[in-house]
Every structure is written in structure tokens, then in C-alpha cells.
mmCIF file of C-alpha atoms in Angstrom:
data_model
loop_
_atom_site.group_PDB
_atom_site.id
_atom_site.type_symbol
_atom_site.label_atom_id
_atom_site.label_comp_id
_atom_site.label_asym_id
_atom_site.label_seq_id
_atom_site.Cartn_x
_atom_site.Cartn_y
_atom_site.Cartn_z
ATOM 1 C CA MET A 75 -69.634 70.984 -4.710
ATOM 2 C CA PHE A 76 -68.298 71.917 -1.311
ATOM 3 C CA THR A 77 -67.066 75.278 -0.033
ATOM 4 C CA TYR A 78 -64.283 75.489 2.558
ATOM 5 C CA LYS A 79 -64.297 78.605 4.760
ATOM 6 C CA ASP A 80 -62.183 79.703 7.682
ATOM 7 C CA LEU A 81 -64.190 81.025 10.608
ATOM 8 C CA ILE A 82 -63.404 83.888 12.884
ATOM 9 C CA GLU A 83 -63.428 82.690 16.471
ATOM 10 C CA ASP A 84 -66.579 84.471 17.579
ATOM 11 C CA LYS A 85 -68.542 82.447 14.980
ATOM 12 C CA ILE A 86 -67.495 79.096 16.485
ATOM 13 C CA ASP A 87 -71.015 78.345 17.734
ATOM 14 C CA CYS A 88 -72.080 77.456 14.188
ATOM 15 C CA VAL A 89 -70.297 74.086 14.568
ATOM 16 C CA LYS A 90 -71.883 73.277 17.927
ATOM 17 C CA ASP A 91 -74.403 70.783 16.501
ATOM 18 C CA LEU A 92 -71.712 68.884 14.589
ATOM 19 C CA TRP A 93 -69.440 68.950 17.643
ATOM 20 C CA GLU A 94 -72.288 67.420 19.662
ATOM 21 C CA LYS A 95 -72.617 64.584 17.129
ATOM 22 C CA ASN A 96 -68.867 64.031 17.452
ATOM 23 C CA ARG A 97 -69.143 63.965 21.260
ATOM 24 C CA LEU A 98 -71.924 61.377 21.103
ATOM 25 C CA PHE A 99 -69.912 59.225 18.687
ATOM 26 C CA HIS A 100 -66.985 59.260 21.123
ATOM 27 C CA LYS A 101 -69.264 58.515 24.071
ATOM 28 C CA GLU A 102 -70.722 55.475 22.291
ATOM 29 C CA ASN A 103 -67.358 54.137 21.104
ATOM 30 C CA SER A 104 -64.988 54.952 23.955
ATOM 31 C CA ASN A 105 -64.445 51.417 25.300
ATOM 32 C CA GLY A 106 -65.458 51.905 28.918
ATOM 33 C CA PHE A 107 -64.738 55.610 29.228
ATOM 34 C CA SER A 108 -68.094 56.990 28.130
ATOM 35 C CA THR A 109 -68.385 58.994 31.349
ATOM 36 C CA ASP A 110 -65.589 61.234 30.011
ATOM 37 C CA TYR A 111 -68.151 62.608 27.570
ATOM 38 C CA ASP A 112 -71.194 62.815 29.867
ATOM 39 C CA GLY A 113 -70.694 66.299 31.249
ATOM 40 C CA LEU A 114 -68.628 67.659 28.392
ATOM 41 C CA SER A 115 -70.154 70.825 26.978
ATOM 42 C CA PHE A 116 -69.254 72.627 23.782
ATOM 43 C CA LYS A 117 -68.648 75.876 25.646
ATOM 44 C CA GLU A 118 -66.284 74.287 28.167
ATOM 45 C CA ARG A 119 -64.390 72.305 25.515
ATOM 46 C CA MET A 120 -63.855 75.424 23.407
ATOM 47 C CA LYS A 121 -62.708 77.313 26.497
ATOM 48 C CA VAL A 122 -60.088 74.629 27.215
ATOM 49 C CA LEU A 123 -58.858 74.659 23.612
ATOM 50 C CA PHE A 124 -58.710 78.446 23.454
ATOM 51 C CA ASN A 125 -56.873 78.658 26.787
ATOM 52 C CA LYS A 126 -54.175 76.159 25.814
ATOM 53 C CA SER A 127 -53.455 77.669 22.414
ATOM 54 C CA THR A 128 -51.753 80.737 21.021
ATOM 55 C CA LYS A 129 -53.241 80.376 17.534
ATOM 56 C CA ARG A 130 -56.287 78.602 16.188
ATOM 57 C CA LYS A 131 -57.645 77.644 12.783
ATOM 58 C CA ILE A 132 -61.309 76.757 12.387
ATOM 59 C CA THR A 133 -62.520 75.628 8.981
ATOM 60 C CA ILE A 134 -66.063 74.731 8.014
ATOM 61 C CA VAL A 135 -67.338 72.984 4.914
ATOM 62 C CA GLU A 136 -70.670 73.946 3.378
ATOM 63 C CA ASN A 137 -72.682 72.035 0.811
ATOM 64 C CA GLU A 138 -74.548 73.613 -2.111
ATOM 65 C CA GLU A 139 -77.448 74.510 0.207
ATOM 66 C CA ASN A 140 -75.014 76.418 2.488
ATOM 67 C CA GLN A 141 -75.449 73.836 5.248
ATOM 68 C CA ILE A 142 -72.377 73.173 7.365
ATOM 69 C CA ILE A 143 -71.532 69.512 6.857
ATOM 70 C CA ALA A 144 -68.020 69.364 8.336
ATOM 71 C CA TYR A 145 -65.491 71.264 10.384
ATOM 72 C CA CYS A 146 -61.937 71.054 11.648
ATOM 73 C CA MET A 147 -60.304 73.000 14.456
ATOM 74 C CA SER A 148 -56.569 72.993 15.008
ATOM 75 C CA ILE A 149 -54.470 74.796 17.566
ATOM 76 C CA ILE A 150 -50.877 75.774 18.200
ATOM 77 C CA THR A 151 -49.843 75.494 21.835
ATOM 78 C CA GLU A 152 -47.400 77.721 23.691
ATOM 79 C CA ALA A 153 -44.882 74.867 23.390
ATOM 80 C CA LYS A 154 -45.077 75.233 19.560
ATOM 81 C CA LEU A 155 -46.925 71.947 19.166
ATOM 82 C CA GLY A 156 -49.640 71.584 16.560
ATOM 83 C CA GLU A 157 -52.795 69.761 17.495
ATOM 84 C CA ILE A 158 -55.722 68.741 15.340
ATOM 85 C CA ALA A 159 -58.207 69.352 18.130
ATOM 86 C CA THR A 160 -61.507 68.288 16.613
ATOM 87 C CA LEU A 161 -62.729 67.158 13.213
ATOM 88 C CA TYR A 162 -66.133 65.964 12.106
ATOM 89 C CA VAL A 163 -67.792 65.188 8.779
ATOM 90 C CA GLU A 164 -71.509 64.416 8.553
ATOM 91 C CA GLU A 165 -71.997 60.692 8.113
ATOM 92 C CA ASN A 166 -73.762 60.990 4.746
ATOM 93 C CA CYS A 167 -70.900 63.134 3.390
ATOM 94 C CA ARG A 168 -68.019 60.833 4.307
ATOM 95 C CA ARG A 169 -65.786 59.165 1.731
ATOM 96 C CA ALA A 170 -65.973 62.262 -0.500
ATOM 97 C CA GLY A 171 -62.495 63.569 0.387
ATOM 98 C CA ILE A 172 -63.781 66.284 2.728
ATOM 99 C CA GLY A 173 -61.880 65.149 5.823
ATOM 100 C CA LYS A 174 -58.675 64.712 3.839
ATOM 101 C CA LYS A 175 -58.989 68.185 2.304
ATOM 102 C CA LEU A 176 -59.601 69.713 5.744
ATOM 103 C CA LEU A 177 -56.511 67.985 7.110
ATOM 104 C CA GLN A 178 -54.402 69.112 4.152
ATOM 105 C CA LEU A 179 -55.503 72.721 4.706
ATOM 106 C CA HIS A 180 -54.674 72.515 8.397
ATOM 107 C CA ILE A 181 -51.301 70.840 7.852
ATOM 108 C CA LYS A 182 -50.446 73.629 5.404
ATOM 109 C CA TRP A 183 -51.435 76.151 8.090
ATOM 110 C CA PHE A 184 -49.112 74.427 10.566
ATOM 111 C CA GLU A 185 -46.286 74.611 8.008
ATOM 112 C CA GLU A 186 -46.959 78.314 7.399
ATOM 113 C CA ASN A 187 -46.651 78.858 11.154
ATOM 114 C CA ASP A 188 -43.339 76.947 11.382
ATOM 115 C CA ILE A 189 -44.890 74.067 13.315
ATOM 116 C CA ASN A 190 -43.181 70.772 12.510
ATOM 117 C CA ASN A 191 -44.695 68.554 15.212
ATOM 118 C CA VAL A 192 -48.425 67.865 14.863
ATOM 119 C CA ARG A 193 -50.504 65.408 16.832
ATOM 120 C CA VAL A 194 -54.051 64.163 17.038
ATOM 121 C CA GLU A 195 -55.803 61.919 19.536
ATOM 122 C CA VAL A 196 -58.103 59.315 18.048
ATOM 123 C CA LEU A 197 -60.106 56.476 19.564
ATOM 124 C CA HIS A 198 -58.163 53.232 19.173
ATOM 125 C CA ASN A 199 -61.144 51.577 17.463
ATOM 126 C CA ASN A 200 -62.001 54.430 15.079
ATOM 127 C CA PHE A 201 -60.349 52.736 12.117
ATOM 128 C CA SER A 202 -61.794 55.053 9.476
ATOM 129 C CA ALA A 203 -60.369 58.096 11.292
ATOM 130 C CA ILE A 204 -57.012 56.375 11.774
ATOM 131 C CA SER A 205 -56.918 55.593 8.057
ATOM 132 C CA LEU A 206 -57.832 59.201 7.227
ATOM 133 C CA TYR A 207 -55.045 60.590 9.415
ATOM 134 C CA GLU A 208 -52.541 58.137 7.951
ATOM 135 C CA SER A 209 -53.568 59.221 4.427
ATOM 136 C CA VAL A 210 -52.134 62.695 5.094
ATOM 137 C CA GLY A 211 -48.933 61.459 6.707
ATOM 138 C CA LEU A 212 -49.704 61.122 10.403
ATOM 139 C CA ARG A 213 -48.312 57.932 11.911
ATOM 140 C CA LYS A 214 -49.194 55.961 15.002
ATOM 141 C CA ASP A 215 -46.965 56.857 17.913
ATOM 142 C CA THR A 216 -47.735 55.850 21.469
ATOM 143 C CA MET A 217 -50.897 54.232 22.717
ATOM 144 C CA LYS A 218 -52.496 55.661 25.818
ATOM 145 C CA MET A 219 -53.976 53.101 28.226
ATOM 146 C CA ARG A 220 -56.206 53.940 31.184
ATOM 147 C CA ILE A 221 -58.106 52.352 34.016
ATOM 148 C CA LEU A 222 -61.004 53.728 36.017
ATOM 149 C CA ILE A 223 -60.490 52.672 39.597
ATOM 150 C CA ASP A 224 -63.829 51.286 40.672
ATOM 151 C CA GLU A 225 -65.149 48.120 42.270
ATOM 152 C CA LEU A 226 -64.457 45.988 39.198
ATOM 153 C CA ALA A 227 -60.884 47.198 38.873
ATOM 154 C CA THR A 228 -60.263 46.725 42.587
ATOM 155 C CA VAL A 229 -61.490 43.124 42.357
ATOM 156 C CA ASN A 230 -59.213 42.479 39.369
ATOM 157 C CA LEU A 231 -56.200 43.769 41.302
ATOM 158 C CA LYS A 232 -56.572 41.186 44.100
#
């Protein structure tokens, strides 16, 4: 049995450990862009999200032992765009419908706030996350491509 609870913003630090696991997952699976995650701190990331949003929803999931095993944070920007900013479910708790339920709760929150355009960024090779997002109605849109200009890239441009 899982309990879903909305957090007040000053309690956000309780998801820091899960956020760190999420950061490490992205660092390990980011296809050449792992340095993006090297200096990224929880405090700075939350500051960025709070600064670019007018409203926020933070939901945690607790197990029967009251341990936080998942969270989702969504924001509404000044441009009235909804963004699923960060979502993580402990590895041993996946495939139990927790991520889907979190997304459903957050999509409902967007609807209640008259937000009809919601986006999420996901690693191109995170197929389980892509499948999860598609299961609640999100669809692939554009694909972002990047290059880090370094010695290797410079050689390839000759």
C-alpha cells in the first residue's frame, strides 16, 4: 500500500536523496553529456525550478514503513506552460503503477489550473520513462540534438 502526499515547498529537502539517484542515473545514461550533471546540486536545481515557475506541485509517495520511495515535481511557468520537472521512483518499486499515478495526479493539477500544454524532457534512451509518459497521453514531439565543441568535434568538422 502506498500513500501519495503533496508537500509544502519548504519540505522539499525530503526528496533530495531520491533526486540525487535520479541525477546519477542521468549522468550515467546521458550519451556523452555526463558533464551536464557533474556540478548539478539539488539546491541549485530547485532554485532554477522555483525561479522559472509561478506555481509548483510536489508529490511524494510513501510505503507502509513511511519511507519516501518516489516523488514528482511539476511547475507552471509564467508563459502558462506546464512542465513535469522531475520524477523518480525507487528501482525496486517500479512497475507497480506509482509513476503513472503520480503523472495522473499532476496532469489533473494542470487541468485544474487551466494549463493545456504540458511537456517533459526525457533522455532519448530512457525507454521505460518514454513508455510511462506515453501511457498517460504524452507524445513525442521534437528531438533535441547537441554537440560539445571539443577536440573530437573539431576534428570531425574538418
